[in-house]
Structures are given as C-alpha cells and as structure tokens.
mmCIF file of C-alpha atoms and ligand atoms in Angstrom:
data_model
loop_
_atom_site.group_PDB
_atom_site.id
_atom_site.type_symbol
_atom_site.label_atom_id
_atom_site.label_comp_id
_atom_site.label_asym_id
_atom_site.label_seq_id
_atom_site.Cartn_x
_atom_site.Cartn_y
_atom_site.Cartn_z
ATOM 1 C CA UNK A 1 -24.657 30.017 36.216
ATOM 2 C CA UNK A 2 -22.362 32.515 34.362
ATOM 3 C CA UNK A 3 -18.678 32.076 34.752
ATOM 4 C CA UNK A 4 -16.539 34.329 37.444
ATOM 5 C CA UNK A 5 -14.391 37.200 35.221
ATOM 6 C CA UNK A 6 -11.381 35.621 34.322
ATOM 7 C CA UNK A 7 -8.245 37.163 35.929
ATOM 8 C CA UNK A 8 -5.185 36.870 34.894
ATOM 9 C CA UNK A 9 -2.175 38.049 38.719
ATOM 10 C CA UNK A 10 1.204 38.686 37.593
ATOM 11 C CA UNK A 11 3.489 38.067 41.198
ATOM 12 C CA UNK A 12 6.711 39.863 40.764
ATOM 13 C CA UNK A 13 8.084 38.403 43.424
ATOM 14 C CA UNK A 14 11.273 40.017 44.508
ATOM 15 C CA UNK A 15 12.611 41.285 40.815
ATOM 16 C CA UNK A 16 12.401 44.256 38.840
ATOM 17 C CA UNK A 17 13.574 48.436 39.588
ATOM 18 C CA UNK A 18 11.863 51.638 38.898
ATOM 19 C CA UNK A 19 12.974 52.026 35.359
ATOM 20 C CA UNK A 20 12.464 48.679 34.953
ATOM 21 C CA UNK A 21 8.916 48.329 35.620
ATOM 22 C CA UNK A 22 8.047 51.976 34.406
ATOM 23 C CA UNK A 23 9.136 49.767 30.773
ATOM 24 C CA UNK A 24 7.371 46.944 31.494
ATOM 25 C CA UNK A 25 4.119 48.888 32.059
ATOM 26 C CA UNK A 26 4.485 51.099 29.116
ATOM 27 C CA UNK A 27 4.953 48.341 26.910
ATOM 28 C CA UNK A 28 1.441 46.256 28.458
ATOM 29 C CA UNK A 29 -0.371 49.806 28.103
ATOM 30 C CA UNK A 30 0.950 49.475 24.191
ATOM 31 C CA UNK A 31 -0.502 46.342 23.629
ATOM 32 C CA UNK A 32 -3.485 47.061 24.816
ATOM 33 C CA UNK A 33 -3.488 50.296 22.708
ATOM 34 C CA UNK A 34 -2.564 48.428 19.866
ATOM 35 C CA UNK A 35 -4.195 45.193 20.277
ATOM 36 C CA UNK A 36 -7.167 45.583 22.621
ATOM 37 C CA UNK A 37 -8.592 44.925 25.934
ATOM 38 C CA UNK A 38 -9.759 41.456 26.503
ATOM 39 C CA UNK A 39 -12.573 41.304 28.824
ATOM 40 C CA UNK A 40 -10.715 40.249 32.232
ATOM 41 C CA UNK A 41 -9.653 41.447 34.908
ATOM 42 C CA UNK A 42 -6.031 42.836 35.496
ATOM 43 C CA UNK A 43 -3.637 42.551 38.405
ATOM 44 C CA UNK A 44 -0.013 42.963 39.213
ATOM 45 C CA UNK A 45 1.912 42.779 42.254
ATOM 46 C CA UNK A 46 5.284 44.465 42.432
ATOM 47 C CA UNK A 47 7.370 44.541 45.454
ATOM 48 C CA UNK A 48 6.366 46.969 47.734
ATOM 49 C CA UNK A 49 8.908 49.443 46.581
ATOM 50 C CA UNK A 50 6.820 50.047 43.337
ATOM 51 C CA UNK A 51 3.483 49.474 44.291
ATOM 52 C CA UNK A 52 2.530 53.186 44.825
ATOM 53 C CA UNK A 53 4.243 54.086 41.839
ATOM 54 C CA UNK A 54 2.856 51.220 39.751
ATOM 55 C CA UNK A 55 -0.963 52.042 41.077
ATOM 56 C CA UNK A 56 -0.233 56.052 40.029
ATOM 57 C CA UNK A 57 1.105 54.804 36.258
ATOM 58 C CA UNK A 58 -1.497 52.305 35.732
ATOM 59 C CA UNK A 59 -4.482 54.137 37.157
ATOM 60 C CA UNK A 60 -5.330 54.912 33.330
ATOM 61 C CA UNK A 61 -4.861 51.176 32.273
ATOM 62 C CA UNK A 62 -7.168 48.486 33.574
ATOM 63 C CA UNK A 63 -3.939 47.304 35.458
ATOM 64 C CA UNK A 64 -4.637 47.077 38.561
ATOM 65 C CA UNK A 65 -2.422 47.215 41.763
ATOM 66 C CA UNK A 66 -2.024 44.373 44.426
ATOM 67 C CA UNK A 67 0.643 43.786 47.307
ATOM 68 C CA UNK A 68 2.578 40.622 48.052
ATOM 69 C CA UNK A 69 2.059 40.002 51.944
ATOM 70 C CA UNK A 70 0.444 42.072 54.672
ATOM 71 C CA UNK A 71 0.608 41.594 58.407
ATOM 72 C CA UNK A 72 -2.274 40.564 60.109
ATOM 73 C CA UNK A 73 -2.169 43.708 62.974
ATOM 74 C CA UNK A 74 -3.295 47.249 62.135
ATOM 75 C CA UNK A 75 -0.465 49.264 63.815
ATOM 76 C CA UNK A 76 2.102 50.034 66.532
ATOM 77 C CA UNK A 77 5.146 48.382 67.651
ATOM 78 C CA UNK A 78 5.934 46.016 64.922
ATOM 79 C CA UNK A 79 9.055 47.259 62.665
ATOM 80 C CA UNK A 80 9.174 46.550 59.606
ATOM 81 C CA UNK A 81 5.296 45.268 59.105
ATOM 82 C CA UNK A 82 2.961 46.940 56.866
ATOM 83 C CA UNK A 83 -0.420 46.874 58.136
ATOM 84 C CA UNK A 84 -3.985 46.277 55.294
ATOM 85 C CA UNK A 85 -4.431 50.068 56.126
ATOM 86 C CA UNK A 86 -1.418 50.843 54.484
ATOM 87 C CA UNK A 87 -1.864 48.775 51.664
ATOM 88 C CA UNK A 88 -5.293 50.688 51.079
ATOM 89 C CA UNK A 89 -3.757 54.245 51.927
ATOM 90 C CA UNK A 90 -0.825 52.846 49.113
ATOM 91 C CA UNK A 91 -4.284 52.485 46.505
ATOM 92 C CA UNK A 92 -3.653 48.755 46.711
ATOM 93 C CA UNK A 93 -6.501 46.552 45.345
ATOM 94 C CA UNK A 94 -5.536 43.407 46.402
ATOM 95 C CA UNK A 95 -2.409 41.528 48.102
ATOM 96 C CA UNK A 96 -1.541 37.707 47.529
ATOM 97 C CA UNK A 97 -1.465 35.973 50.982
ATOM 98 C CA UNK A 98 0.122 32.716 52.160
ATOM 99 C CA UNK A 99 2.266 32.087 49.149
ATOM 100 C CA UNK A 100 4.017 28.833 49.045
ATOM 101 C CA UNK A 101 7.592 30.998 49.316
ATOM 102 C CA UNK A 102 6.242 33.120 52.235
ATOM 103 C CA UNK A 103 5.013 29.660 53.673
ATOM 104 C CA UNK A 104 8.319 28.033 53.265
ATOM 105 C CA UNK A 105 10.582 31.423 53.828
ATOM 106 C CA UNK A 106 8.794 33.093 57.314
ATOM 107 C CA UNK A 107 6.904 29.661 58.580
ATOM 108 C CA UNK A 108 3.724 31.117 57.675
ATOM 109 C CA UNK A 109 0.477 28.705 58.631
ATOM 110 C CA UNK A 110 -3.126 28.614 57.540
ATOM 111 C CA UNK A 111 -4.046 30.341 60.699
ATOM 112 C CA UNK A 112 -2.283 33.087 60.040
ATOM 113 C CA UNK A 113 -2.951 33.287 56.308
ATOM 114 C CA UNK A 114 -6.622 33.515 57.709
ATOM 115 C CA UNK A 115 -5.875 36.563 59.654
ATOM 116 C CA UNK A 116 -4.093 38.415 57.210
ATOM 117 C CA UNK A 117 -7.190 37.597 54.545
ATOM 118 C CA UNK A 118 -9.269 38.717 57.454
ATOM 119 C CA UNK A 119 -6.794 42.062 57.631
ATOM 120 C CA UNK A 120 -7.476 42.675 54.039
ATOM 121 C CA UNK A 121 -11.330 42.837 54.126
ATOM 122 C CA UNK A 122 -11.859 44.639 57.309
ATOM 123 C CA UNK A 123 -10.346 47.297 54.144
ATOM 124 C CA UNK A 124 -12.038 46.272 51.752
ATOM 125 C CA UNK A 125 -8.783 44.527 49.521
ATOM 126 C CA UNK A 126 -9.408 41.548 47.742
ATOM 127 C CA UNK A 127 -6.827 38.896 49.135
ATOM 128 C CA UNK A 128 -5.849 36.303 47.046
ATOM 129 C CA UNK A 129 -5.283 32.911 49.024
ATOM 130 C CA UNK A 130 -2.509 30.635 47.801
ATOM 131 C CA UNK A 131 -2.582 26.921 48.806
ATOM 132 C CA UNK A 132 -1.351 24.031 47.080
ATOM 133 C CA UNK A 133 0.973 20.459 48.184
ATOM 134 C CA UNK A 134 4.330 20.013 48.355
ATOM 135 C CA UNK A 135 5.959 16.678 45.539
ATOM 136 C CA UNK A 136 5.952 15.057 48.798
ATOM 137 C CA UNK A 137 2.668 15.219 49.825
ATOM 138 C CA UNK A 138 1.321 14.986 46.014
ATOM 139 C CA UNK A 139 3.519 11.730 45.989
ATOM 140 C CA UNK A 140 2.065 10.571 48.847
ATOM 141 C CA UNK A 141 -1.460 11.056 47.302
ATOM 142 C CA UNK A 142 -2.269 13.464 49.775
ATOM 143 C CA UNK A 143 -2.841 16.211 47.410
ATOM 144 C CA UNK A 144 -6.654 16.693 48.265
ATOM 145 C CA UNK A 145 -6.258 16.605 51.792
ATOM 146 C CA UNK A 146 -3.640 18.816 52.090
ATOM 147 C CA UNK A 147 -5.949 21.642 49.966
ATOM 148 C CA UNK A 148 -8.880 20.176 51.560
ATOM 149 C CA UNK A 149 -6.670 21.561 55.400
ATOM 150 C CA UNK A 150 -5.701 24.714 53.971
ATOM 151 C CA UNK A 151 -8.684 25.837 52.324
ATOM 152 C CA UNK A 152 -11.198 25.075 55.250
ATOM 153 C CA UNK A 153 -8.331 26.900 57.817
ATOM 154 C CA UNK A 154 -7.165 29.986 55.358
ATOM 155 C CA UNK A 155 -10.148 30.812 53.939
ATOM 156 C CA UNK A 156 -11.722 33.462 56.691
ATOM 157 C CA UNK A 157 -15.535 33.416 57.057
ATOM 158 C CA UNK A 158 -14.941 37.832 56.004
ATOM 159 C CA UNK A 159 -14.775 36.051 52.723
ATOM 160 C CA UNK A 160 -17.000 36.481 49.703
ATOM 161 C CA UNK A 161 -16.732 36.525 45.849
ATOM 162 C CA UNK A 162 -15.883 40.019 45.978
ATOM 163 C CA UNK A 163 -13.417 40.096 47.757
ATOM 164 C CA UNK A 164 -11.885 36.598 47.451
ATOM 165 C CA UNK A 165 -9.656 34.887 45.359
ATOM 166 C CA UNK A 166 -8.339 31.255 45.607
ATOM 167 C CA UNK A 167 -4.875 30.247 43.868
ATOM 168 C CA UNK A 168 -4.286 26.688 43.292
ATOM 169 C CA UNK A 169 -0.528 26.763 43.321
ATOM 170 C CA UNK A 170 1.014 23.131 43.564
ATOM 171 C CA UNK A 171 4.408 24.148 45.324
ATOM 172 C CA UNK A 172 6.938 21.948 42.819
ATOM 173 C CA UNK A 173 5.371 23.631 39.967
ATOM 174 C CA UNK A 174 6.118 27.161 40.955
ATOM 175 C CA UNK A 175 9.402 28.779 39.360
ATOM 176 C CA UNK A 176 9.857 25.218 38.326
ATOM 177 C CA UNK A 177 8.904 24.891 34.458
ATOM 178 C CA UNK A 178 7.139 21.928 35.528
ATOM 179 C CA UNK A 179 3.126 22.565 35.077
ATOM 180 C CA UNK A 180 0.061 20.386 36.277
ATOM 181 C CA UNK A 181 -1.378 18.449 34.170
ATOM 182 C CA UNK A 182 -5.533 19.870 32.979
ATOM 183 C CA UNK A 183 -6.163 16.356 34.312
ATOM 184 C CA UNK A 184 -4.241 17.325 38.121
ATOM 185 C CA UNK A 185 -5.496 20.759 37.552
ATOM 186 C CA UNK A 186 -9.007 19.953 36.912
ATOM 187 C CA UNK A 187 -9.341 17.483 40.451
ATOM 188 C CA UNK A 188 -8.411 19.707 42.758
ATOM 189 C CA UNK A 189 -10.160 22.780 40.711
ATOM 190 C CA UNK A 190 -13.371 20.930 41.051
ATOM 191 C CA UNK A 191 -12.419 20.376 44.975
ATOM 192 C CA UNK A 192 -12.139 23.693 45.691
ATOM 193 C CA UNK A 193 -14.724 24.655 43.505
ATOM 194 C CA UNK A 194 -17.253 21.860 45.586
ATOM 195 C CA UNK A 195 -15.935 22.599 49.082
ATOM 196 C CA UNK A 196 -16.872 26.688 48.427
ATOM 197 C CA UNK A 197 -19.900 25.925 47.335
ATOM 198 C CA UNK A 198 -20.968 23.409 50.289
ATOM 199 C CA UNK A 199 -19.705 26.596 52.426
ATOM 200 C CA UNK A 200 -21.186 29.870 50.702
ATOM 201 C CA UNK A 201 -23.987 28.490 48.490
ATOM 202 C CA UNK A 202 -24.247 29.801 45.035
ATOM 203 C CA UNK A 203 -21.915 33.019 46.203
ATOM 204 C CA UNK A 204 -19.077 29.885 46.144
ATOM 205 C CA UNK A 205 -19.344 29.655 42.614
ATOM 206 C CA UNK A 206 -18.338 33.355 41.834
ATOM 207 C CA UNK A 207 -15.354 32.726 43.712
ATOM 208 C CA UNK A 208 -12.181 33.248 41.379
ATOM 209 C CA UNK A 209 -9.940 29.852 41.256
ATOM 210 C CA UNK A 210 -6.404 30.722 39.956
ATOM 211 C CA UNK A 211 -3.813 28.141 38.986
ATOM 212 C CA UNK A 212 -0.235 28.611 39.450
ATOM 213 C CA UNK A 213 2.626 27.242 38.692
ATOM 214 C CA UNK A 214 5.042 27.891 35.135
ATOM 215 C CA UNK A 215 2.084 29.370 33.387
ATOM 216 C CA UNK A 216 3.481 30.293 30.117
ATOM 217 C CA UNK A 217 2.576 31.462 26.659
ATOM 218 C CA UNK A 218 2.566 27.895 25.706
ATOM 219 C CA UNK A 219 0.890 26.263 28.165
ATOM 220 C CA UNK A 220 -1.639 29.101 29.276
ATOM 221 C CA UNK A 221 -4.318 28.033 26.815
ATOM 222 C CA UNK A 222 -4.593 25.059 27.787
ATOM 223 C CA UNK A 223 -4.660 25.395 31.506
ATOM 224 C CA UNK A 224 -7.005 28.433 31.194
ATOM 225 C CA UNK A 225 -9.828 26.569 28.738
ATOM 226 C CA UNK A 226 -9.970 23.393 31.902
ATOM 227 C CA UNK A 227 -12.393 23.146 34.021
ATOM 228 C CA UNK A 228 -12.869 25.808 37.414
ATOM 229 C CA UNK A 229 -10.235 27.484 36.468
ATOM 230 C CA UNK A 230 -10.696 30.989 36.273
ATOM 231 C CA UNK A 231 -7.228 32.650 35.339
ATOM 232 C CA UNK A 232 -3.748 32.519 36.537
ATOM 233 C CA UNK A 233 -1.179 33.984 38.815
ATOM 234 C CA UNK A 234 1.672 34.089 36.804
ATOM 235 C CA UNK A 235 5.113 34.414 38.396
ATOM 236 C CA UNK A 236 8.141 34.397 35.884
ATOM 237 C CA UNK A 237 5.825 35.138 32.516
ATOM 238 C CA UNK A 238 4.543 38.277 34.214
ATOM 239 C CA UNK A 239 8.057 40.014 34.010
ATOM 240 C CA UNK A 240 8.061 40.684 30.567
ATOM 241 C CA UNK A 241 5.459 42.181 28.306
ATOM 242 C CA UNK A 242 6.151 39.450 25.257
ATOM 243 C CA UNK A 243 5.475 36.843 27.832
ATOM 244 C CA UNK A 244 2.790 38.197 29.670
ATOM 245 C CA UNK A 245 0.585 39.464 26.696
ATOM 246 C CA UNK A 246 -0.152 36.507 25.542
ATOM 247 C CA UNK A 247 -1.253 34.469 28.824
ATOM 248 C CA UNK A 248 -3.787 37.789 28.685
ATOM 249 C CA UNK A 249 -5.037 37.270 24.861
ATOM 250 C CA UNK A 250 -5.353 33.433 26.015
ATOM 251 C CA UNK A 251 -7.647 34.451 29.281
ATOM 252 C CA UNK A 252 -9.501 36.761 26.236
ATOM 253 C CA UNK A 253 -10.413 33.454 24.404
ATOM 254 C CA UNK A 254 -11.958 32.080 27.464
ATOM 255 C CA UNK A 255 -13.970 35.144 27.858
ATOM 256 C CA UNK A 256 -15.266 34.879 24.312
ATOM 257 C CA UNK A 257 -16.282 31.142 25.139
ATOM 258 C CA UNK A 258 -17.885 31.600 27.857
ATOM 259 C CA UNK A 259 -19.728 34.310 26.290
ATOM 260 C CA UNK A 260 -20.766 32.288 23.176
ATOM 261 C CA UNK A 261 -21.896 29.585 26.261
ATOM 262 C CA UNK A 262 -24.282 32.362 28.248
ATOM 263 C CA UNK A 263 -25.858 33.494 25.057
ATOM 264 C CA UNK A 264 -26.671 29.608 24.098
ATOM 265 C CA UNK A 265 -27.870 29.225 27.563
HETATM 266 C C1 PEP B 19 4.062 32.328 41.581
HETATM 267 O O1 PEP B 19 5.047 32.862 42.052
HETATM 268 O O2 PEP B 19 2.960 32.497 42.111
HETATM 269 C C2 PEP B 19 4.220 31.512 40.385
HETATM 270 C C3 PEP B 19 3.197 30.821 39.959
HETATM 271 O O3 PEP B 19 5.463 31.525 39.785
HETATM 272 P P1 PEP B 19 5.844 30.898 38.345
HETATM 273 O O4 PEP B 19 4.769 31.329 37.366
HETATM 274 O O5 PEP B 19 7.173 31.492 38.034
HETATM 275 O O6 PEP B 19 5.870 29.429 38.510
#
C-alpha cells in the first residue's frame, strides 16, 4: 500500500505579529518560487489573531491554514470560546487538538480532546490529535500504554484518513531540543500505526502519523526517512523561513522515495 502524503504542521504557538508573519510567509512563498514545491502537504497554525489573515495571504501558496484549539460546543453562552463553525467560517483547514501545553495549561483530557476532534468533522476540518508521555511515564516504561489510553479515548469514531491526523509528540521533547530517538520514534509509530489499523482496516493506514518534538533542520531527515512516520509538526523551526524550508525539502526527499518504492512495486 502507497504511503499517506507527507505533511509537514508548523504550530506557532503563542509567537509572532502581523508584520511579522506577513514576512515569514513572503519569504516561504519565495522559496517555493525559487526552489520548488515538494510534493507534500502544507500547514501552519498561527494564533488565532492571524489565522484569517494568514488563510487570505496564503490562499495562492499551497500553505494551508489550521487553528490551535477549538471548543467542543457550537455556540451561545460561552465567552471567550470559538466554536469548529467559526474556525470553518475563518477558512480554517484544520486545528491541532489536545496539545501537550493545552493538556498541561487548561487540564484538558482525552475525553474532551475527543469532542473537540468530533467538533471539527461535524465541519468538515481535519483535526490533528496530539498525544504523547510525559519523562515520567517514559521512565517508568509506560510509554505505550500511556499512547495506547490516549489514542483509543481521543481518537473519535467521526474519524477517517481524511480528516485525521495523529501527532506523536513525546511531552519532554517539545520546546526542549531534546528529540526521540528513530529507534523511540519508530515503537510507538508502529503502535499507533497497528492499533489504527486493528480499528479502521486498511483506511488506518492512510492515517497521517506526525512526530513532534525539536524537529530541526538537522535532525528532520532523519526522523522523517523512519518508519510510520509521515511528517512533522514543527513548533520552534516553523518560525522562521531558514529553519522551516528545509524540514520541507527533507519531507520532499521522502516523497521522492516513496515514489521510486510505488513504481518498483
Ligand atoms: C510543538 O509545539 O508541537 C512542538 C513540537 O514544538 P517544538 O518543535 O518547538 O518542540
């Protein structure tokens, strides 16, 4: 079976300005003037601030345009909460949900990661579904059962390949310059890979597997070419063009393996 499109999430997180990010897409749409398109898909999420104006300035670019939470209701009496609808009225494509720092930050659970994935597709968004242990519980070699919990509980049964994505993001690698291993990245890759299949069949294996967690220029080869993985969510790298380009050219030389691999098929 073909492999998934790669795609390679840039989270913002809670950084960057107008002018700021009006640069920062110029100089991506540059590159890929300049240097070309490698065949992947392409996703950033600003803070909400910029998303409409980042969707309106990339619309010509394959840049795409994704959120960084939703809430789980549709409307009413909840200040402050921005409902899926909104996201889709903003031209949103996607939104990350149940990122470690919203986990840690608002006490968010797999229950209600669920619901806000669930959210996402009654609108047809893509949601991208972060889980990933603690040091603690990786020290405790409970790594695979604490993915093993939050993938069976966040994962909403609304999902399907096209409109889910999973990121593997181990929580002391994010922000942390401290990457997996391939070796740790592979194991619980495979996991996830094996427990979507043994839950949606063949559709489990179109499924997009991030992995983030200090993705780099340096590293992102590396971590990209292993196993089930099927891009990155990049967090500090995806604030600047010079260190974001090339995480996308190294997603591009997956793509042209795993072309060369279909055609030899
Ligand atoms: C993230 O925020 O999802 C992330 C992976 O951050 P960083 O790349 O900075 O570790």
């Amino acid at each position: 079976m073909a492999a998934p499109t790669g795609l390679i999430a840039g989270n913002w997180k809670m950084n960057l300005f107008h002018a700021e990010a009006l640069q920062l897409g110029t100089d991506l749409a540059e590159r890929m003037d300049l240097w070309g398109r490698p065949p992947v898909d392409y996703l950033i999420c600003p803070p909400l601030t910029l998303c409409g104006q980042m969707a309106a300035f990339l619309a010509p670019t394959p840049f795409k345009v994704g959120a960084q939470d939703v809430s789980p209701l549709k409307n009413g009496p909840h200040t402050g909460d921005v409902s899926a609808e909104h996201l889709a009225d903003l031209g949103m494509a996607a939104c990350i949900v149940g990122h470690s720092e919203r986990r840690r930050d608002h006490k968010e659970d797999d229950a209600l990661v669920r619901a806000k994935a669930e959210a996402l597709h009654r609108v047809n968004l893509t949601s991208i579904i972060c889980i990933g242990e603690t040091e603690a519980e990786r020290d405790a070699g409970k790594t695979i059962e604490v993915v093993t919990r939050q993938l069976q509980v966040s994962v909403p049964e609304t999902s399907h390949s096209a409109n889910t994505v999973v990121a593997y993001e181990p929580v002391w690698a994010i922000g942390t310059g401290r990457t997996a291993t391939v070796e740790q990245i592979e194991e619980v890759h495979n996991h996830i890979r094996q427990m979507l299949y043994d839950r949606m069949d063949f559709d489990g294996y179109a499924i997009r597997i991030l992995y983030g967690g200090s993705v780099t220029a340096a590293n992102a080869r590396d971590i990209l070419f292993a196993k089930n993985v099927n891009g990155a969510l990049v967090g500090g790298a995806s604030l600047k063009a010079e260190t974001f380009w090339p995480i996308i050219e190294a997603a591009g030389a997956v793509a042209a393996r795993n072309l060369r691999e279909a055609q030899q098929a």
